[in-house]
mmCIF file of C-alpha atoms in Angstrom:
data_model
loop_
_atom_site.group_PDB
_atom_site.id
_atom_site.type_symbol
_atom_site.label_atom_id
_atom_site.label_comp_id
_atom_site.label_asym_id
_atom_site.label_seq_id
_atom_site.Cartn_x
_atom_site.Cartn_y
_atom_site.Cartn_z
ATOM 1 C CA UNK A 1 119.931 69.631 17.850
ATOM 2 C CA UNK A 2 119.512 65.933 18.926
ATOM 3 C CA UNK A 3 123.593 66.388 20.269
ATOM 4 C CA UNK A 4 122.626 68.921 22.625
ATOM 5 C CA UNK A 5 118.893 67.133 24.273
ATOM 6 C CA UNK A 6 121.255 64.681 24.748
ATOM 7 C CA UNK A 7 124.198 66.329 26.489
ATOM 8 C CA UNK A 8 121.516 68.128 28.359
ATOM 9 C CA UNK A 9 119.926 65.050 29.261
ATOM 10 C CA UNK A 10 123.385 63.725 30.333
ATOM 11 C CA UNK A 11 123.772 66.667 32.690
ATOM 12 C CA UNK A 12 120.621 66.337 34.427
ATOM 13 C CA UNK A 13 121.358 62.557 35.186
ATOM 14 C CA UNK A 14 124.551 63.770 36.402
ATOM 15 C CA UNK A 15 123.150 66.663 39.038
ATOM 16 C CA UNK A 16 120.019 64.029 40.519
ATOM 17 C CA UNK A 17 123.400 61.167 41.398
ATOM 18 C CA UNK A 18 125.257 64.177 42.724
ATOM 19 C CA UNK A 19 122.213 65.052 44.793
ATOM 20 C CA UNK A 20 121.500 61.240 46.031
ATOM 21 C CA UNK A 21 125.008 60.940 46.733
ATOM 22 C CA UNK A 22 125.000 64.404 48.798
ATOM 23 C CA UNK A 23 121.571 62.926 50.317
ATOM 24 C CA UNK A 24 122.506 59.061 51.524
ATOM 25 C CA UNK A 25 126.290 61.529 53.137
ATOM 26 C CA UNK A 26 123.888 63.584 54.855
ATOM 27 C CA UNK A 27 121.794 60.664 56.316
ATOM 28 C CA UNK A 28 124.422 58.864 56.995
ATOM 29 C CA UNK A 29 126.213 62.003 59.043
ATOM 30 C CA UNK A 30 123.123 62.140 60.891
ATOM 31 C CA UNK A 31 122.886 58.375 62.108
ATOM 32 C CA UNK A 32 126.527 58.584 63.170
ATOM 33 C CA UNK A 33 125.852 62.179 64.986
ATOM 34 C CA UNK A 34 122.356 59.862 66.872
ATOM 35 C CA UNK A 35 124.799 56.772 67.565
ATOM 36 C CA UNK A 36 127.402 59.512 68.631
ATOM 37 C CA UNK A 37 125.218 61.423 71.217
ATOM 38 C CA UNK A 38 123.208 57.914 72.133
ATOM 39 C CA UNK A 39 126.465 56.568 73.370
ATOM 40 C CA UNK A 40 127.695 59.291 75.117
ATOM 41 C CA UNK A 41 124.284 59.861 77.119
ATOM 42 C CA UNK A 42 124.725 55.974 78.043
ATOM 43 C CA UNK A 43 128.306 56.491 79.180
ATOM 44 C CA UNK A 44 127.266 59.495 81.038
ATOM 45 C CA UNK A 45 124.225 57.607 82.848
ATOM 46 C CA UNK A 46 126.344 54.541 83.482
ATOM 47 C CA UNK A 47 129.832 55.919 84.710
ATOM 48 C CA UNK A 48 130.504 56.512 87.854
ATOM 49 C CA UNK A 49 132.792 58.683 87.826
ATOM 50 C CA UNK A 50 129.400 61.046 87.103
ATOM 51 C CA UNK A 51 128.106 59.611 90.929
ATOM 52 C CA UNK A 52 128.273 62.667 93.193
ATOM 53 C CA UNK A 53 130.957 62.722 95.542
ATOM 54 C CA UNK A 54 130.230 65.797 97.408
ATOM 55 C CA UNK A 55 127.766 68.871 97.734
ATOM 56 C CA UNK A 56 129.531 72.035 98.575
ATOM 57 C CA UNK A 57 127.208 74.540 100.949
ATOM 58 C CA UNK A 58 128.256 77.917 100.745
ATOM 59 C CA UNK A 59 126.628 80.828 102.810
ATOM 60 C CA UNK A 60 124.793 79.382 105.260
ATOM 61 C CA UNK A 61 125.356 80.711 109.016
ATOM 62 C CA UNK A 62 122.370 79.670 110.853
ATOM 63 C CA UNK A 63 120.844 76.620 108.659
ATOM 64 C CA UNK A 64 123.633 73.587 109.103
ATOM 65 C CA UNK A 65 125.355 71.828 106.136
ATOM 66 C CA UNK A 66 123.538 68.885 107.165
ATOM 67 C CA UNK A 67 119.837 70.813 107.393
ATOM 68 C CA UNK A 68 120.363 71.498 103.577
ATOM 69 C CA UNK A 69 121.967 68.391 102.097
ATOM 70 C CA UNK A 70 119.224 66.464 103.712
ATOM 71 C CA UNK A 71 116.674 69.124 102.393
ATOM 72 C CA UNK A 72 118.184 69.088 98.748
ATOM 73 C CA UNK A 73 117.327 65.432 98.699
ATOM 74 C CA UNK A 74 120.608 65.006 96.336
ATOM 75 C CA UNK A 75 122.601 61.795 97.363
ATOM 76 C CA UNK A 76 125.969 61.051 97.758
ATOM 77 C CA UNK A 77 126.418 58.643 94.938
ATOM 78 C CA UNK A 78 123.160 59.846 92.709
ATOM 79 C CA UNK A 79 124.018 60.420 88.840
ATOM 80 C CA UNK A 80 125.197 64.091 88.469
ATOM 81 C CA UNK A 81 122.872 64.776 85.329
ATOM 82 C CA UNK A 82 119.708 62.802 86.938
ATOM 83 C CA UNK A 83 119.512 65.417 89.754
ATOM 84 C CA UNK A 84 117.088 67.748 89.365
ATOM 85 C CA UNK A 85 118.109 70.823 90.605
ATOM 86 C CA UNK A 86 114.443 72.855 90.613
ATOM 87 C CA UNK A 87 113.197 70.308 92.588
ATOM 88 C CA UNK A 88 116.256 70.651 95.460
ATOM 89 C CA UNK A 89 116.020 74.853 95.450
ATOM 90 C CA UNK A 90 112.037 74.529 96.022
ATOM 91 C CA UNK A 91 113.215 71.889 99.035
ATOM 92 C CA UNK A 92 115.578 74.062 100.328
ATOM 93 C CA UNK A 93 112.940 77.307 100.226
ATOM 94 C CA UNK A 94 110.436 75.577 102.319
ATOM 95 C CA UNK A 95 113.313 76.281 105.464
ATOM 96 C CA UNK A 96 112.467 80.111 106.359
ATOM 97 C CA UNK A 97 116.159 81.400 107.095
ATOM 98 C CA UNK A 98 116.902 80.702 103.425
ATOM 99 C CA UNK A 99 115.965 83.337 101.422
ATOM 100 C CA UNK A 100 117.887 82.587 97.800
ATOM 101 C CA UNK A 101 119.708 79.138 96.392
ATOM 102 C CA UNK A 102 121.365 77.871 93.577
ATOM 103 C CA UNK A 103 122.457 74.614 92.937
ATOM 104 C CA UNK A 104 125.072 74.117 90.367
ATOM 105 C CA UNK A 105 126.647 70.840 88.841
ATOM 106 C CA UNK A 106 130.742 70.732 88.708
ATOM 107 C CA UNK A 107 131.652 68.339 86.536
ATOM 108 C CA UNK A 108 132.615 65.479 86.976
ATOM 109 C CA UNK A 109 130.961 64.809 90.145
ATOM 110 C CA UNK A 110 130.259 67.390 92.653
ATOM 111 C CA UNK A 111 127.182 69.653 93.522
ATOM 112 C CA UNK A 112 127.876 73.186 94.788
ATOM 113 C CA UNK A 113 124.944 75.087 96.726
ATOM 114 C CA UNK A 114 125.059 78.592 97.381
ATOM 115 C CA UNK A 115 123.030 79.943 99.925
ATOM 116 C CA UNK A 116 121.655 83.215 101.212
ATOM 117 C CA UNK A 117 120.462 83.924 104.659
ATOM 118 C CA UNK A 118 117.455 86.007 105.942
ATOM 119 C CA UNK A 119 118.995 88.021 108.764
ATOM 120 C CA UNK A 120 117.844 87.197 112.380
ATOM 121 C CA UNK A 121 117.530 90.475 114.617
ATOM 122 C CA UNK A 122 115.153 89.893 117.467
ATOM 123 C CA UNK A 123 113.342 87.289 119.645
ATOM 124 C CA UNK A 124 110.026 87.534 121.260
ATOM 125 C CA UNK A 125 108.885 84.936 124.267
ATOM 126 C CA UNK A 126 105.457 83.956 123.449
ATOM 127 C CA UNK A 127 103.866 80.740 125.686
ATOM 128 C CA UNK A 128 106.895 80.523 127.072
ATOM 129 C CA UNK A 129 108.837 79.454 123.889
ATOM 130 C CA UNK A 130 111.194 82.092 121.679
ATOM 131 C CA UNK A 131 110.069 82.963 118.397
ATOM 132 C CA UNK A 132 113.233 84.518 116.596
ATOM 133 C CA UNK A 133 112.570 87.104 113.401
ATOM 134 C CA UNK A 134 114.524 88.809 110.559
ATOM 135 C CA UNK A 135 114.451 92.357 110.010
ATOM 136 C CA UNK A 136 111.846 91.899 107.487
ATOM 137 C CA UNK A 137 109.363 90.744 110.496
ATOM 138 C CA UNK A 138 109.368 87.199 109.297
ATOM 139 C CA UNK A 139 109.157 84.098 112.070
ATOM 140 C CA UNK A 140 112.487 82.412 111.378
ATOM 141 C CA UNK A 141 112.115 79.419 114.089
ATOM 142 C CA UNK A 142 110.932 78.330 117.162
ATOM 143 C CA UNK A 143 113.505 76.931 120.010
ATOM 144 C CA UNK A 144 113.961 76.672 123.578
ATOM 145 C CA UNK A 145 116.644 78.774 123.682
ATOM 146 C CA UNK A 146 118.480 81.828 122.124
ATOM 147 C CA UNK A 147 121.970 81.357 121.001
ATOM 148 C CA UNK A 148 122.874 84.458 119.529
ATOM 149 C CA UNK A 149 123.531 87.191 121.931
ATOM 150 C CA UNK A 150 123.159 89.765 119.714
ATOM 151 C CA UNK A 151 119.796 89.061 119.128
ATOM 152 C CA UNK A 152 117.492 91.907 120.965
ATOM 153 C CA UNK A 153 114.265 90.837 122.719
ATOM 154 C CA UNK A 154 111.333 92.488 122.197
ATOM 155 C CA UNK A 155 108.780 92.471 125.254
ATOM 156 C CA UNK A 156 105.027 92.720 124.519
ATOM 157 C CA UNK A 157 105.223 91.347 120.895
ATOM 158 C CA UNK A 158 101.241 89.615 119.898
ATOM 159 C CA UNK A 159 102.156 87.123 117.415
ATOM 160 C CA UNK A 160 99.360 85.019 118.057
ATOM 161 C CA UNK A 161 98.158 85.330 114.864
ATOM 162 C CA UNK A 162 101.479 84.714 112.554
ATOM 163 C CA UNK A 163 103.351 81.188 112.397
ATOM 164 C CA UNK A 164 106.700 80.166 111.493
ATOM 165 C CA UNK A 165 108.197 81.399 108.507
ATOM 166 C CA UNK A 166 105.296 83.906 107.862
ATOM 167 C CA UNK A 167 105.304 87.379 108.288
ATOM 168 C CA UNK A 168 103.934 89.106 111.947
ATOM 169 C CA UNK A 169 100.858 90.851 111.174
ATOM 170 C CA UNK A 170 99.622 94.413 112.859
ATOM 171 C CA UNK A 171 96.915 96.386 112.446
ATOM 172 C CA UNK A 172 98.978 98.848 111.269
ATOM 173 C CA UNK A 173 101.430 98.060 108.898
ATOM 174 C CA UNK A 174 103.862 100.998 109.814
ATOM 175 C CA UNK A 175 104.518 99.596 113.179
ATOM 176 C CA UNK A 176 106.465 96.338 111.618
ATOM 177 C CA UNK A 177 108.458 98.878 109.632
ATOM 178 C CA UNK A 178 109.386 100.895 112.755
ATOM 179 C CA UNK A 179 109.771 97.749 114.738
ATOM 180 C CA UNK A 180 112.405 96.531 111.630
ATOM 181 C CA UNK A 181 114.001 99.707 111.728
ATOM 182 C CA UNK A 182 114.438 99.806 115.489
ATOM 183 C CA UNK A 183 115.972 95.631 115.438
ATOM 184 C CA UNK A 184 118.484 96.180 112.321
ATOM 185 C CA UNK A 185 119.981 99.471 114.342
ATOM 186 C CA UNK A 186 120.037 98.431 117.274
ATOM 187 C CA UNK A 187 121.753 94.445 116.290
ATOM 188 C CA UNK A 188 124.278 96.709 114.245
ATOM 189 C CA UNK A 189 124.998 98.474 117.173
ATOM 190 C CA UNK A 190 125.065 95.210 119.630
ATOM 191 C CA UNK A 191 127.582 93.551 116.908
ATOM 192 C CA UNK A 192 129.932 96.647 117.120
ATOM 193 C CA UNK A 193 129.896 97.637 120.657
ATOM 194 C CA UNK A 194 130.573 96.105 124.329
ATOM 195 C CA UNK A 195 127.144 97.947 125.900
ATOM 196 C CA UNK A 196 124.792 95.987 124.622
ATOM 197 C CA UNK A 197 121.143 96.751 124.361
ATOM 198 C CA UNK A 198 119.069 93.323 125.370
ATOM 199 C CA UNK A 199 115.892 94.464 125.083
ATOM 200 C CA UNK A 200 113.093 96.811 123.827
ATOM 201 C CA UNK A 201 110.133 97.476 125.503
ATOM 202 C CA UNK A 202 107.039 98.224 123.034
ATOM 203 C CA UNK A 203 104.287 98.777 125.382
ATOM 204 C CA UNK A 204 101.797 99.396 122.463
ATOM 205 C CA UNK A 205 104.213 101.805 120.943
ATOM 206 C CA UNK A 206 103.384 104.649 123.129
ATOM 207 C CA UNK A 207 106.096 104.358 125.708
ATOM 208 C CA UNK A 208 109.247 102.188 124.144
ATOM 209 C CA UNK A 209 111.923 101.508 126.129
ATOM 210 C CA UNK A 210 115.049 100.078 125.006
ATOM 211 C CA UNK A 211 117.204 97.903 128.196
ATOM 212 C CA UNK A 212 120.970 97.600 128.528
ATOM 213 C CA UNK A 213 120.417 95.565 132.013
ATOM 214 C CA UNK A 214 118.243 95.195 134.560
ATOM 215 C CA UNK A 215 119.163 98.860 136.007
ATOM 216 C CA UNK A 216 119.774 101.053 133.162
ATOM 217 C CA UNK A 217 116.836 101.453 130.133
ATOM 218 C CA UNK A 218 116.355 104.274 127.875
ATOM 219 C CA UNK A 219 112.854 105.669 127.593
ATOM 220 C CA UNK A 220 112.137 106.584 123.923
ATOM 221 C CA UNK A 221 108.869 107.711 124.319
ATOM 222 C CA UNK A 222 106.157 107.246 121.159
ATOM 223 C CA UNK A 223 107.206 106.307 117.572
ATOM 224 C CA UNK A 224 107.243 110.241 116.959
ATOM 225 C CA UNK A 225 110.696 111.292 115.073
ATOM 226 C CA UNK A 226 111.676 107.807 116.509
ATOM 227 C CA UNK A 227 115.160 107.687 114.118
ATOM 228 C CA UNK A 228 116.176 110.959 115.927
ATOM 229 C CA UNK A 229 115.813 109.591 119.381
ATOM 230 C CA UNK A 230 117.140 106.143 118.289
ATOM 231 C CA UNK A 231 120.143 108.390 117.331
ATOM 232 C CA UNK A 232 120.456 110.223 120.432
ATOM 233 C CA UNK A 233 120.274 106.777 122.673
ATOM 234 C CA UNK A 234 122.788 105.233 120.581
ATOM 235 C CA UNK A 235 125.260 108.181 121.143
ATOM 236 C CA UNK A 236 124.770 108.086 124.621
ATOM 237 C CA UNK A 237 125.415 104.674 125.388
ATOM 238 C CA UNK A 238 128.945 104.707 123.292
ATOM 239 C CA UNK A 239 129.987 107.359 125.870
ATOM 240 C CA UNK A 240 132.128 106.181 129.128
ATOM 241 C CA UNK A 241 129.172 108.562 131.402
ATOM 242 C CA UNK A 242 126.524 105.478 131.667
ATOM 243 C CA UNK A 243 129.390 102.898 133.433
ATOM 244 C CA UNK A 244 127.851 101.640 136.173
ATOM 245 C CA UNK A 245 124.916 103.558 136.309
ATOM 246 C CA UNK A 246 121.706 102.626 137.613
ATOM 247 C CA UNK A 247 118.547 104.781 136.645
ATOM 248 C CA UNK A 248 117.713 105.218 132.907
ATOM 249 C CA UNK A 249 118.527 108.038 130.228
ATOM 250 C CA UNK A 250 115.484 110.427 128.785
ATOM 251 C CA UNK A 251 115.446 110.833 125.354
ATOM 252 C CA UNK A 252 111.708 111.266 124.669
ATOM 253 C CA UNK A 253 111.345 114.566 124.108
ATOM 254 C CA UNK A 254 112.914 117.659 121.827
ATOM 255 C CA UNK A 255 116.323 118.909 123.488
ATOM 256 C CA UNK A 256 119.053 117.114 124.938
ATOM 257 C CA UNK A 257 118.727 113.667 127.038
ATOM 258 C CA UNK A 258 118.089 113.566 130.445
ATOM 259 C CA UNK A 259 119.794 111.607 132.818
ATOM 260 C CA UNK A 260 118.061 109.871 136.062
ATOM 261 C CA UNK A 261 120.656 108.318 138.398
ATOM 262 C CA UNK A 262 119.196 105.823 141.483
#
């Protein structure tokens, strides 16, 4: 009996080294795994080959290379894991054409920035300065000048109340909608074809006209079944029987267009 409390005894003495053993491995492990990670965070911090070279803008069409970089507020030459890249999408946001980023690090030193674009359909002169919206009905920018030909004016436009890089507001919310609707057609047909249309008239959306030149317009008429007409003027201006004409083309009504020739 007094054999086997000792043996026992023995045993137990045994299993609590075992266990300290196991314990001052494990703490040990875990102070090489800290000096481990400490030192590679330092080398990462401290070497330069982690300074960024380069960002890489991809997407952008209207907003230049150099708008965004200096927007990001990422420098050449910054440590690639300091950058915070939250911070440089919300700086890139505040510009109104941009509509989406990311900002992604590629090791070991460059920053790539992908960027997507609101799309720019129409212009409106206001106080004698150009106001240029998406196809949402957003205010993009205001310039002196309009660049992009396929960008359709629209004549009568209030926007007195709205400012750059909000949306226009109506009383009537369906008339942006149409408005949109009328812009992204039309630009898709301006992009496609060698007629262009340059201009729509709104005149408080009870007698819109849409203008090829100074001698040739298309009188839609009211918003009424305004995709069918939009249709019809469209098809007619893709046909060789408007070349050279002066006079404008009838398409306000139910039946086929009507032709008026000066």
């Amino acid at each position: 009996m007094v054999n086997g409390n000792k043996s026992s005894i023995l045993e137990n003495k045994e299993q609590l080294l075992i266990k300290k053993k196991r314990t001052k491995a494990r703490k040990r492990m875990m102070a090489c795994i800290i000096i481990l990670v400490s030192v590679l965070v330092t080398l990462c911090l401290k070497l330069t080959i982690f300074n960024v070279t380069s960002l890489q803008i991809i997407g952008n069409k209207n907003v230049t290379k150099e708008e965004i970089i200096a927007s990001s507020h990422i420098a050449v030459g910054s440590n690639i894991f300091t950058i915070k890249t939250k911070n440089a999408i919300n700086n890139i946001l505040k510009n109104p054409y941009i509509v989406n980023v990311k900002v992604k690090r590629k090791l070991p030193n460059k920053i790539k920035v992908e960027i997507s674009e609101r799309k720019a359909t129409f212009y409106t002169n206001f106080n004698k300065e150009f106001y240029i919206i998406d196809n949402e009905g957003r205010i993009l920018e205001k310039t002196s000048e309009i660049k992009n030909n396929n960008l359709i004016e629209v004549k009568d436009l209030d926007i007195s109340k709205s400012k750059v890089g909000e949306l226009i507001t109506f009383e009537n919310e369906d008339r942006i909608n149409l408005l949109n609707e009328l812009c992204d057609e039309i630009y898709n047909y301006n992009e496609k074809e060698e007629r262009k249309i340059t201009s729509i008239e709104l005149s408080n959306f009870i007698d819109i006209k849409l203008y090829c030149s100074s001698d040739l317009y298309i009188k839609i008429g009211t918003q009424e079944d305004i995709n069918n007409k939009l249709m019809k003027a469209l098809n007619i201006l893709k046909s060789d029987q408007l070349k050279g004409m002066k006079g404008y083309v009838d398409v306000s009504f139910n039946g086929n267009p009507v032709i008026y020739k000066k």
